[in-house]
XYZ file of C-alpha atoms in Angstrom:
630
model
C 20.449 -12.986 -38.333
C 17.586 -14.354 -36.245
C 14.246 -12.665 -35.646
C 15.127 -11.879 -32.016
C 18.377 -10.126 -32.980
C 16.533 -8.097 -35.622
C 13.959 -6.965 -33.054
C 16.715 -5.975 -30.600
C 18.523 -3.943 -33.276
C 15.300 -2.289 -34.386
C 14.504 -1.329 -30.790
C 17.998 0.111 -30.329
C 17.528 2.338 -33.411
C 14.151 3.616 -32.180
C 14.679 6.898 -30.286
C 14.224 6.698 -26.523
C 12.696 9.533 -24.518
C 12.659 9.672 -20.734
C 9.719 10.959 -18.710
C 10.796 12.384 -15.385
C 9.454 14.726 -12.764
C 8.557 15.142 -9.113
C 6.339 12.518 -7.464
C 2.616 13.163 -7.988
C 3.098 15.427 -11.021
C 1.002 13.211 -13.329
C 4.004 11.669 -15.064
C 2.722 8.089 -14.935
C -0.734 9.182 -16.121
C 0.941 10.836 -19.126
C 2.986 7.677 -19.730
C -0.224 5.607 -19.753
C -1.888 8.117 -22.075
C 1.011 7.895 -24.559
C 1.576 4.142 -24.532
C -1.787 2.552 -23.688
C -1.305 -1.204 -23.448
C 2.125 -1.118 -25.151
C 4.090 -1.352 -21.907
C 6.791 -3.612 -20.504
C 7.273 -3.713 -16.744
C 10.344 -5.242 -15.094
C 12.869 -4.351 -12.405
C 16.145 -2.531 -12.867
C 19.079 -4.936 -12.668
C 20.192 -5.596 -9.108
C 17.325 -3.698 -7.419
C 13.594 -4.127 -6.879
C 12.682 -0.708 -8.300
C 10.180 -0.992 -11.124
C 11.240 -0.189 -14.693
C 8.421 0.802 -17.067
C 9.051 1.174 -20.787
C 6.470 1.634 -23.524
C 6.180 2.619 -27.139
C 3.965 4.831 -29.260
C 3.824 6.280 -32.779
C 3.960 9.999 -33.538
C 1.291 11.527 -35.827
C 3.817 11.463 -38.682
C 4.327 7.724 -38.298
C 7.643 7.717 -36.454
C 7.896 5.181 -33.578
C 9.316 6.218 -30.211
C 10.181 4.378 -27.026
C 9.455 6.035 -23.701
C 10.872 5.253 -20.255
C 8.888 6.240 -17.152
C 11.601 7.076 -14.606
C 10.950 6.993 -10.839
C 9.810 10.280 -9.317
C 12.590 12.566 -8.061
C 12.893 15.977 -6.446
C 16.538 16.453 -7.385
C 19.447 14.793 -9.173
C 21.345 15.086 -5.888
C 19.923 11.668 -5.063
C 18.803 10.962 -1.489
C 16.679 7.865 -2.157
C 17.096 4.684 -4.250
C 14.418 5.943 -6.654
C 16.240 9.235 -7.189
C 19.544 7.406 -7.680
C 18.035 5.317 -10.490
C 16.641 8.425 -12.205
C 19.953 10.292 -11.910
C 22.037 7.411 -13.242
C 19.774 6.659 -16.206
C 19.372 10.232 -17.413
C 23.106 10.939 -16.961
C 24.109 7.781 -18.834
C 25.764 6.221 -15.785
C 23.676 3.077 -15.354
C 25.193 -0.031 -16.853
C 22.971 -1.790 -19.362
C 20.674 1.232 -19.813
C 20.591 3.334 -22.967
C 21.078 7.046 -22.441
C 17.839 8.836 -23.426
C 17.855 10.736 -26.721
C 15.582 13.372 -25.228
C 13.876 14.218 -21.958
C 10.265 15.175 -21.285
C 10.221 16.880 -17.904
C 6.688 16.743 -16.451
C 5.800 19.443 -13.930
C 2.721 20.151 -11.843
C 1.388 23.514 -13.011
C -0.102 24.168 -9.549
C 3.295 23.994 -7.854
C 6.004 25.240 -10.210
C 8.114 26.554 -7.341
C 8.882 23.000 -6.213
C 9.008 21.419 -9.679
C 11.304 23.837 -11.516
C 14.355 22.984 -9.410
C 14.576 19.559 -11.053
C 13.952 21.095 -14.500
C 16.955 23.420 -14.142
C 19.156 20.547 -12.982
C 18.162 18.379 -15.964
C 18.721 21.314 -18.334
C 22.373 21.508 -17.265
C 22.918 17.988 -18.599
C 22.523 19.442 -22.108
C 20.061 16.868 -23.451
C 17.202 17.877 -25.786
C 14.231 18.736 -23.560
C 10.526 19.436 -23.624
C 8.630 20.741 -20.608
C 5.166 19.189 -20.168
C 3.155 21.675 -18.114
C 0.654 19.216 -16.646
C -2.538 19.870 -14.663
C -3.032 23.272 -16.298
C -6.801 22.845 -15.926
C -6.464 22.564 -12.158
C -4.078 25.536 -12.050
C -6.567 27.770 -13.892
C -9.357 26.782 -11.500
C -7.109 27.861 -8.623
C -6.471 31.238 -10.221
C -2.929 30.448 -11.354
C -2.095 32.002 -14.737
C 1.120 30.882 -16.456
C 2.616 32.733 -19.413
C 3.640 29.631 -21.378
C 5.496 31.533 -24.124
C 7.489 33.558 -21.584
C 8.255 30.400 -19.586
C 9.594 28.740 -22.752
C 11.892 31.722 -23.411
C 13.140 31.778 -19.807
C 13.917 28.055 -19.826
C 15.150 27.871 -23.399
C 13.002 24.851 -24.310
C 9.522 24.094 -25.673
C 6.778 24.309 -23.031
C 3.604 22.337 -23.790
C 0.368 22.373 -21.797
C -0.952 18.870 -21.017
C -3.868 17.360 -19.100
C -2.802 13.744 -18.684
C -6.089 12.563 -17.163
C -8.162 13.675 -20.163
C -8.407 11.996 -23.546
C -6.451 14.074 -26.054
C -4.568 15.873 -23.294
C -1.267 14.684 -24.800
C -1.759 16.014 -28.373
C 0.361 19.133 -27.880
C 3.222 17.034 -26.557
C 3.060 14.726 -29.567
C 3.433 17.709 -31.916
C 6.439 18.965 -29.957
C 8.088 15.538 -30.086
C 7.478 15.448 -33.864
C 9.829 18.423 -34.186
C 12.611 16.970 -31.986
C 15.951 16.250 -33.767
C 16.246 12.624 -32.674
C 18.790 11.852 -35.417
C 21.374 13.965 -33.579
C 22.330 11.896 -30.557
C 23.663 14.114 -27.762
C 25.811 12.801 -24.915
C 24.845 14.306 -21.531
C 27.189 16.655 -19.735
C 28.859 15.206 -16.609
C 27.053 15.548 -13.289
C 29.758 17.979 -12.218
C 27.906 20.543 -14.349
C 25.088 20.296 -11.808
C 27.263 20.055 -8.717
C 29.115 23.233 -9.720
C 25.958 25.317 -9.170
C 25.036 25.960 -5.489
C 21.569 24.969 -4.516
C 20.894 28.520 -3.312
C 21.577 29.834 -6.830
C 19.114 27.325 -8.298
C 16.429 28.453 -5.861
C 17.026 32.111 -6.731
C 16.658 31.260 -10.418
C 13.407 29.414 -9.705
C 12.000 32.432 -7.865
C 13.034 34.755 -10.703
C 11.316 32.582 -13.315
C 8.160 32.277 -11.202
C 7.973 36.051 -10.729
C 8.368 36.579 -14.475
C 5.901 33.978 -15.721
C 3.255 33.211 -13.090
C 0.459 35.368 -11.695
C -1.997 34.488 -8.959
C -5.615 35.610 -8.631
C -5.942 36.141 -4.890
C -9.723 36.064 -5.128
C -9.748 32.450 -6.334
C -7.726 29.337 -5.747
C -7.120 29.987 -2.041
C -9.756 27.536 -0.799
C -7.093 24.885 -0.109
C -5.111 27.378 1.970
C -8.210 28.317 3.953
C -8.969 24.644 4.634
C -5.340 24.027 5.636
C -5.557 26.747 8.272
C -7.935 24.395 10.084
C -6.733 20.971 8.959
C -3.049 21.724 9.668
C -3.686 23.584 12.925
C -1.333 22.190 15.612
C -4.263 21.435 17.960
C -7.341 21.080 15.779
C -5.524 19.161 13.033
C -4.587 16.073 15.091
C -8.115 15.992 16.572
C -9.608 15.955 13.051
C -7.196 13.194 12.020
C -8.004 11.032 15.060
C -11.746 11.574 14.615
C -11.529 10.690 10.931
C -9.733 7.420 11.604
C -12.159 6.581 14.418
C -15.188 7.131 12.186
C -13.670 4.918 9.497
C -13.466 1.954 11.862
C -16.971 2.593 13.124
C -18.193 2.451 9.516
C -16.375 -0.828 8.871
C -18.784 -2.569 11.249
C -21.889 -0.402 10.957
C -22.093 -0.237 7.162
C -21.015 -3.817 6.485
C -23.774 -5.599 8.388
C -26.340 -5.811 5.582
C -24.021 -6.934 2.742
C -22.274 -9.394 5.077
C -25.615 -10.922 6.061
C -26.527 -11.267 2.392
C -23.251 -13.011 1.568
C -23.592 -15.279 4.620
C -27.112 -16.243 3.637
C -26.054 -16.886 0.054
C -23.034 -19.008 1.028
C -25.119 -20.909 3.585
C -27.963 -21.605 1.145
C -25.587 -22.625 -1.642
C -23.633 -24.856 0.730
C -26.743 -26.681 1.897
C -28.053 -27.033 -1.665
C -24.768 -28.487 -2.899
C -24.491 -30.695 0.178
C -27.948 -32.129 -0.320
C -27.267 -32.734 -4.028
C -24.086 -34.754 -3.398
C -24.053 -38.301 -2.052
C -22.508 -38.911 1.346
C -18.788 -39.514 1.114
C -15.383 -37.794 0.710
C -16.486 -35.559 -2.191
C -19.377 -34.155 -0.183
C -17.074 -33.564 2.773
C -14.553 -31.777 0.546
C -17.111 -29.459 -1.017
C -19.174 -28.699 2.092
C -16.455 -28.651 4.760
C -13.424 -27.698 2.688
C -14.825 -25.198 0.172
C -17.881 -23.702 1.887
C -16.686 -24.198 5.446
C -13.236 -22.808 4.621
C -13.041 -20.434 1.657
C -16.696 -19.422 2.083
C -16.058 -18.271 5.643
C -13.427 -15.794 4.362
C -15.514 -14.399 1.498
C -18.091 -12.916 3.871
C -15.584 -10.278 5.030
C -15.263 -8.671 1.595
C -17.692 -5.799 2.442
C -15.633 -4.723 5.465
C -12.409 -4.725 3.455
C -14.007 -2.686 0.670
C -15.410 -0.131 3.133
C -11.964 0.337 4.679
C -10.385 0.771 1.264
C -13.129 3.155 0.163
C -12.156 5.608 2.879
C -8.418 5.217 2.240
C -8.923 5.887 -1.476
C -11.133 8.918 -0.760
C -8.581 10.437 1.628
C -5.786 9.811 -0.861
C -7.638 11.169 -3.892
C -8.899 14.336 -2.203
C -5.391 15.360 -1.113
C -5.648 14.796 2.632
C -2.986 12.122 3.151
C 0.067 14.397 2.628
C -1.457 16.740 5.235
C -1.677 13.838 7.670
C 2.033 13.189 7.073
C 2.857 16.772 8.029
C 0.666 16.577 11.132
C 2.448 13.454 12.304
C 5.973 14.589 11.404
C 6.764 16.008 14.848
C 5.302 13.035 16.732
C 7.058 10.524 14.499
C 10.297 12.480 14.802
C 10.133 11.874 18.550
C 10.446 8.117 17.987
C 13.134 8.379 15.330
C 11.050 8.606 12.153
C 10.120 11.376 9.742
C 6.665 12.294 8.542
C 7.608 10.784 5.172
C 7.254 7.364 6.826
C 3.523 8.029 7.224
C 2.671 7.156 3.605
C 4.465 3.753 3.641
C 2.951 2.961 7.031
C -0.520 3.964 5.872
C -0.062 1.796 2.772
C 0.669 -1.075 5.136
C -2.917 -0.912 6.400
C -3.791 -2.364 3.009
C -0.843 -4.754 2.849
C 2.635 -4.585 4.347
C 4.257 -5.472 1.003
C 3.479 -2.206 -0.878
C 4.132 -0.322 2.364
C 7.628 -1.784 2.616
C 8.301 -1.022 -1.047
C 7.044 2.565 -0.587
C 9.756 3.119 2.027
C 12.171 3.686 -0.888
C 11.112 7.341 -0.888
C 12.643 7.898 2.572
C 15.993 9.642 2.251
C 17.724 8.596 5.468
C 18.881 4.931 5.180
C 18.341 4.303 8.905
C 14.843 5.780 8.789
C 14.121 3.646 5.730
C 15.217 0.472 7.512
C 13.233 1.283 10.658
C 10.116 1.981 8.591
C 10.496 -1.388 6.857
C 10.919 -3.176 10.177
C 7.749 -1.720 11.723
C 5.501 -1.709 8.624
C 4.036 -5.207 9.364
C 2.807 -3.938 12.747
C 0.266 -1.818 10.913
C -2.999 -3.767 10.824
C -3.237 -4.979 7.222
C -6.551 -5.901 5.610
C -5.702 -9.618 5.913
C -6.090 -9.322 9.703
C -9.566 -7.834 9.363
C -11.403 -11.155 8.819
C -9.847 -12.562 12.011
C -10.665 -9.431 14.004
C -14.203 -9.313 12.639
C -14.830 -12.988 13.420
C -13.661 -12.777 17.028
C -15.286 -9.402 17.707
C -18.627 -10.556 16.289
C -18.488 -13.694 18.467
C -17.514 -12.098 21.782
C -18.251 -8.353 21.657
C -21.954 -7.462 21.724
C -23.386 -5.243 19.009
C -24.176 -2.373 21.350
C -24.561 1.373 20.825
C -22.619 3.379 23.425
C -24.230 6.687 22.559
C -23.307 9.369 20.084
C -23.375 6.868 17.230
C -20.443 4.922 18.713
C -20.660 1.177 18.252
C -18.876 -1.057 20.785
C -17.613 -3.449 18.111
C -16.233 -0.571 16.057
C -14.552 0.831 19.177
C -12.792 -2.492 19.824
C -11.613 -2.616 16.192
C -10.287 0.941 16.500
C -8.369 -0.027 19.644
C -6.796 -3.004 17.849
C -5.599 -0.758 15.042
C -4.365 1.759 17.624
C -2.469 -1.003 19.430
C -0.588 -1.812 16.216
C 0.296 1.862 15.705
C 1.437 2.376 19.306
C 3.537 -0.775 19.241
C 5.138 0.308 15.947
C 6.082 3.637 17.485
C 7.522 1.823 20.513
C 9.658 -0.449 18.340
C 10.826 2.569 16.307
C 11.840 4.356 19.522
C 13.743 1.271 20.700
C 15.567 1.025 17.378
C 16.367 4.731 17.537
C 18.082 4.202 20.897
C 19.928 1.053 19.838
C 20.662 1.307 16.110
C 21.916 4.856 16.523
C 20.205 8.200 16.203
C 20.805 10.301 13.118
C 20.065 13.940 12.497
C 16.434 14.280 11.495
C 15.959 15.567 7.953
C 13.351 18.155 7.080
C 10.184 16.759 5.593
C 9.569 17.862 2.000
C 6.214 16.822 0.544
C 4.028 18.414 -2.062
C 0.603 19.426 -0.766
C -1.821 19.039 -3.678
C -4.918 21.169 -3.940
C -8.021 19.753 -2.334
C -10.522 18.398 -4.819
C -13.468 16.057 -4.921
C -12.408 12.420 -5.355
C -12.682 11.114 -8.899
C -15.473 8.555 -9.105
C -13.590 6.692 -11.842
C -10.532 6.311 -9.606
C -12.641 5.120 -6.671
C -14.455 2.511 -8.742
C -11.223 1.220 -10.260
C -9.499 1.093 -6.874
C -12.345 -0.804 -5.214
C -12.704 -3.158 -8.164
C -8.971 -3.939 -8.045
C -9.111 -4.630 -4.299
C -12.205 -6.839 -4.693
C -10.550 -8.704 -7.573
C -7.394 -9.322 -5.543
C -9.352 -10.543 -2.523
C -11.675 -12.817 -4.484
C -8.711 -14.159 -6.464
C -6.937 -15.007 -3.225
C -10.072 -16.720 -1.951
C -10.355 -18.688 -5.180
C -6.685 -19.657 -5.473
C -4.375 -19.497 -2.455
C -7.041 -19.796 0.211
C -9.089 -22.438 -1.614
C -5.965 -24.521 -2.255
C -4.941 -24.367 1.382
C -8.474 -25.179 2.504
C -8.482 -28.313 0.370
C -5.103 -29.285 1.832
C -6.363 -28.660 5.373
C -9.512 -30.688 4.678
C -7.369 -33.587 3.481
C -5.022 -33.392 6.484
C -8.029 -33.026 8.794
C -9.948 -35.972 7.310
C -7.329 -38.698 7.171
C -6.448 -41.261 8.412
C -9.793 -41.155 10.246
C -11.015 -42.198 13.696
C -10.243 -45.671 15.151
C -12.882 -48.069 16.436
C -14.610 -46.814 19.559
C -13.266 -43.268 19.190
C -14.524 -40.767 21.773
C -13.495 -37.631 19.848
C -14.461 -36.257 16.420
C -12.508 -37.841 13.535
C -10.390 -34.692 13.021
C -8.857 -35.285 16.442
C -7.126 -38.394 15.106
C -6.152 -36.915 11.727
C -2.737 -35.657 10.620
C -3.847 -32.070 11.279
C -5.182 -33.060 14.688
C -1.843 -34.639 15.620
C 0.016 -31.508 14.497
C -2.411 -29.257 16.370
C -2.039 -31.249 19.600
C 1.769 -31.091 19.283
C 1.700 -27.302 18.836
C -0.792 -26.940 21.682
C 2.003 -27.832 24.101
C 3.707 -24.564 23.108
C 0.570 -22.440 22.828
C -1.436 -23.773 25.790
C 0.055 -21.118 28.148
C -1.563 -18.405 26.012
C -4.928 -20.180 25.819
C -4.813 -21.685 22.323
C -6.404 -25.106 21.857
C -5.385 -27.583 19.195
C -8.033 -26.309 16.760
C -6.550 -22.801 16.845
C -3.045 -24.219 16.477
C -4.091 -26.008 13.275
C -5.338 -22.714 11.831
C -2.109 -20.850 12.689
C 0.039 -23.013 10.394
C -1.617 -22.204 7.015
C -2.016 -18.629 8.282
C 1.700 -18.242 7.636
C 0.917 -18.064 3.900
C -1.760 -15.389 4.364
C -3.337 -14.196 7.604
C -6.930 -14.413 6.409
C -6.423 -18.121 5.702
C -6.724 -18.705 9.454
C -10.461 -17.914 9.293
C -10.975 -20.396 6.478
C -8.912 -22.967 8.350
C -11.054 -22.498 11.447
C -14.140 -22.911 9.287
C -12.840 -26.222 7.956
C -11.624 -27.467 11.348
C -14.867 -26.700 13.165
C -16.988 -27.958 10.271
C -15.224 -31.303 10.699
C -15.421 -31.092 14.492
C -19.206 -30.813 14.597
C -22.113 -32.748 13.233
C -24.208 -31.607 10.299
C -23.301 -29.477 7.307
C -22.077 -26.346 9.095
C -20.693 -23.685 6.783
C -19.547 -20.075 7.015
C -22.593 -18.674 8.769
C -22.220 -21.076 11.694
C -18.572 -20.349 12.502
C -19.269 -17.329 14.729
C -21.646 -19.128 17.147
C -19.394 -22.196 17.156
C -16.313 -20.329 18.384
C -18.454 -18.300 20.786
C -19.512 -21.595 22.375
C -16.084 -23.264 22.132
C -13.685 -20.546 23.332
C -13.464 -18.615 26.542
C -13.287 -14.819 26.456
C -9.625 -14.859 27.655
C -8.761 -17.137 24.700
C -10.510 -14.799 22.258
C -8.702 -11.747 23.651
C -5.410 -13.640 23.542
C -5.910 -14.474 19.852
C -6.624 -10.818 19.081
C -3.399 -9.830 20.871
C -1.518 -12.506 18.892
C -2.730 -11.102 15.584
C -1.759 -7.541 16.503
C 1.913 -8.574 16.556
C 2.562 -11.945 14.855
C 4.078 -11.672 11.333
C 2.385 -14.790 9.846
C 3.053 -13.753 6.244
C 5.924 -15.372 4.361
C 5.465 -13.021 1.400
C 6.199 -10.015 3.610
C 9.370 -11.592 4.964
C 10.476 -12.349 1.409
C 9.972 -8.721 0.329
C 11.948 -7.505 3.350
C 14.853 -9.669 2.248
C 14.690 -8.231 -1.286
C 14.375 -4.602 -0.177
C 17.169 -4.756 2.409
C 19.427 -7.117 0.463
C 19.896 -9.362 3.491
C 17.992 -12.262 5.008
C 19.081 -11.247 8.503
C 16.510 -8.455 8.608
C 13.755 -10.902 7.652
C 14.852 -13.222 10.462
C 15.131 -10.298 12.883
C 11.614 -9.146 11.959
C 10.109 -12.616 12.375
C 11.926 -13.114 15.677
C 10.944 -9.867 17.366
C 7.331 -10.000 16.137
C 6.802 -13.589 17.305
C 8.347 -12.690 20.669
C 6.043 -9.672 21.018
C 3.030 -11.734 19.971
C 3.674 -14.491 22.491
C 4.384 -12.036 25.316
C 1.292 -9.942 24.557
C -0.955 -13.007 24.288
C 0.458 -14.503 27.503
C -0.181 -11.299 29.474
C -3.620 -10.787 27.905
C -4.715 -14.352 28.635
C -3.440 -14.407 32.215
C -4.798 -10.971 33.113
C -8.187 -11.736 31.525
C -8.445 -15.023 33.450
C -7.547 -13.276 36.686
C -10.101 -10.507 36.139
C -12.890 -12.739 34.848
C -12.139 -15.620 37.190
C -12.182 -18.226 34.399
């Protein structure tokens, strides 16, 4: 028997426990606490849903495997995530081992919502442990839980855990030590669950809560008091709109100093390297390709980090689920549910995780519509393009009340993406077919101060991803663009810059025939092509193109004045309109194909977004020329 077969057999003999619970109950944090770096991440066969398995050793030395199942509210599956969880724990998923035991993780601050799933899992008859997580938060809110009484009512061990604290899993480890893993138990059929009305389960939940939980009305009601204002039908939407508006103001106002420092550093380093290299192709590659291209993208890192800082703060403090409830009625009017808010908000970072987050939407039609409109949300890759054009053509002017004109324009661009997404959703509702709207069920966590550790990790991860893209994908494309823009070179007696006669110049002039009606010159057309790989590449491409179109060693810091002198205002406005709608991201289209299981939705998305982009740019360019007389 080979070593691989021995490892497979050994793994099969190691008991497997399943972690399951409602979304946002701390299940994944507990999984990370148990397994550390001993994790394997893959996808379940035939779907793109993530499968996370790890291993750990009990205090007595016994090894265990643990499977982190997708979050679920019920075994009556309404989403792909819930279907995976139901099938695995019930032993119905081909190729998956039935768990030997189940650890059901519940949020101690919201047992009323969490216990429904616990009672359903209990009816399967598998060995169970209840991990009462976030007990520290519950006590601060004045929620007292009689753990011993809860264990008697449920007929299973109940262990208090604090997954975010070191040592918060010790009680669970002791409980697992006492589990009879040698007695493998087959789960009862799902009919054991279906035979019990939902109403009876809810009555049992209320009975258990009344018997085991007490609330101190003098404490723990701060979140409810805040929600009376934040969730007010009139005041709430005003607070939400003002919050988003202030975020976009900060993106420009706060980023000025760090952006100037990065610009100065890139400019100084570019000139130093340029002066140190002899004239020739290598100097052109380094100065024009690297510093003129990739360097011109790097300067927008502060704005991206500021945007993500606010998103992470709103998420960590518990505000985002409230925003989903506020928008539920408005989104229902265009054929969506408030649950679509989280995937769409995620798309402001990147459409890919936003599209994948749509798995939590129960209605298949709503899920598809959310996927189709997610790329209309203004992702962070658009921000460098917006910032470049706004800085070149919109004056840095205070309008009063702390409102900056550049920040206002950025806010309007984001608003245009949102409004257009709602319009497309309404159109699809009228054409694809309207379905009965399902009630929105989301857990509203208690408000709390954001965790500094989470903020630092989140910002570091975003900075690492952006810098990695600059140093890999973007740098590679910039080198390719430099090569295509530098060869074969200008003929004798040429009247244009050498790039005009290059391979890239020929391609740009060919595309200009199509894009001339919307005001795009051949330089912009060159930048649009590599922008299909990643939107922010267009800024680097423009940096390379204009570095080769001018004399001297122009680098990132000179790109803004160059385009301000080279483009008309109608052209700049047209390019902004183009980037509000155009897909220009092959990775997004690929994920759409995987999530929907069909390439036709990817083609449909690309087709309608390109059509919208061209129409919007055409109207913007023509109207701007008519108004400005240029």
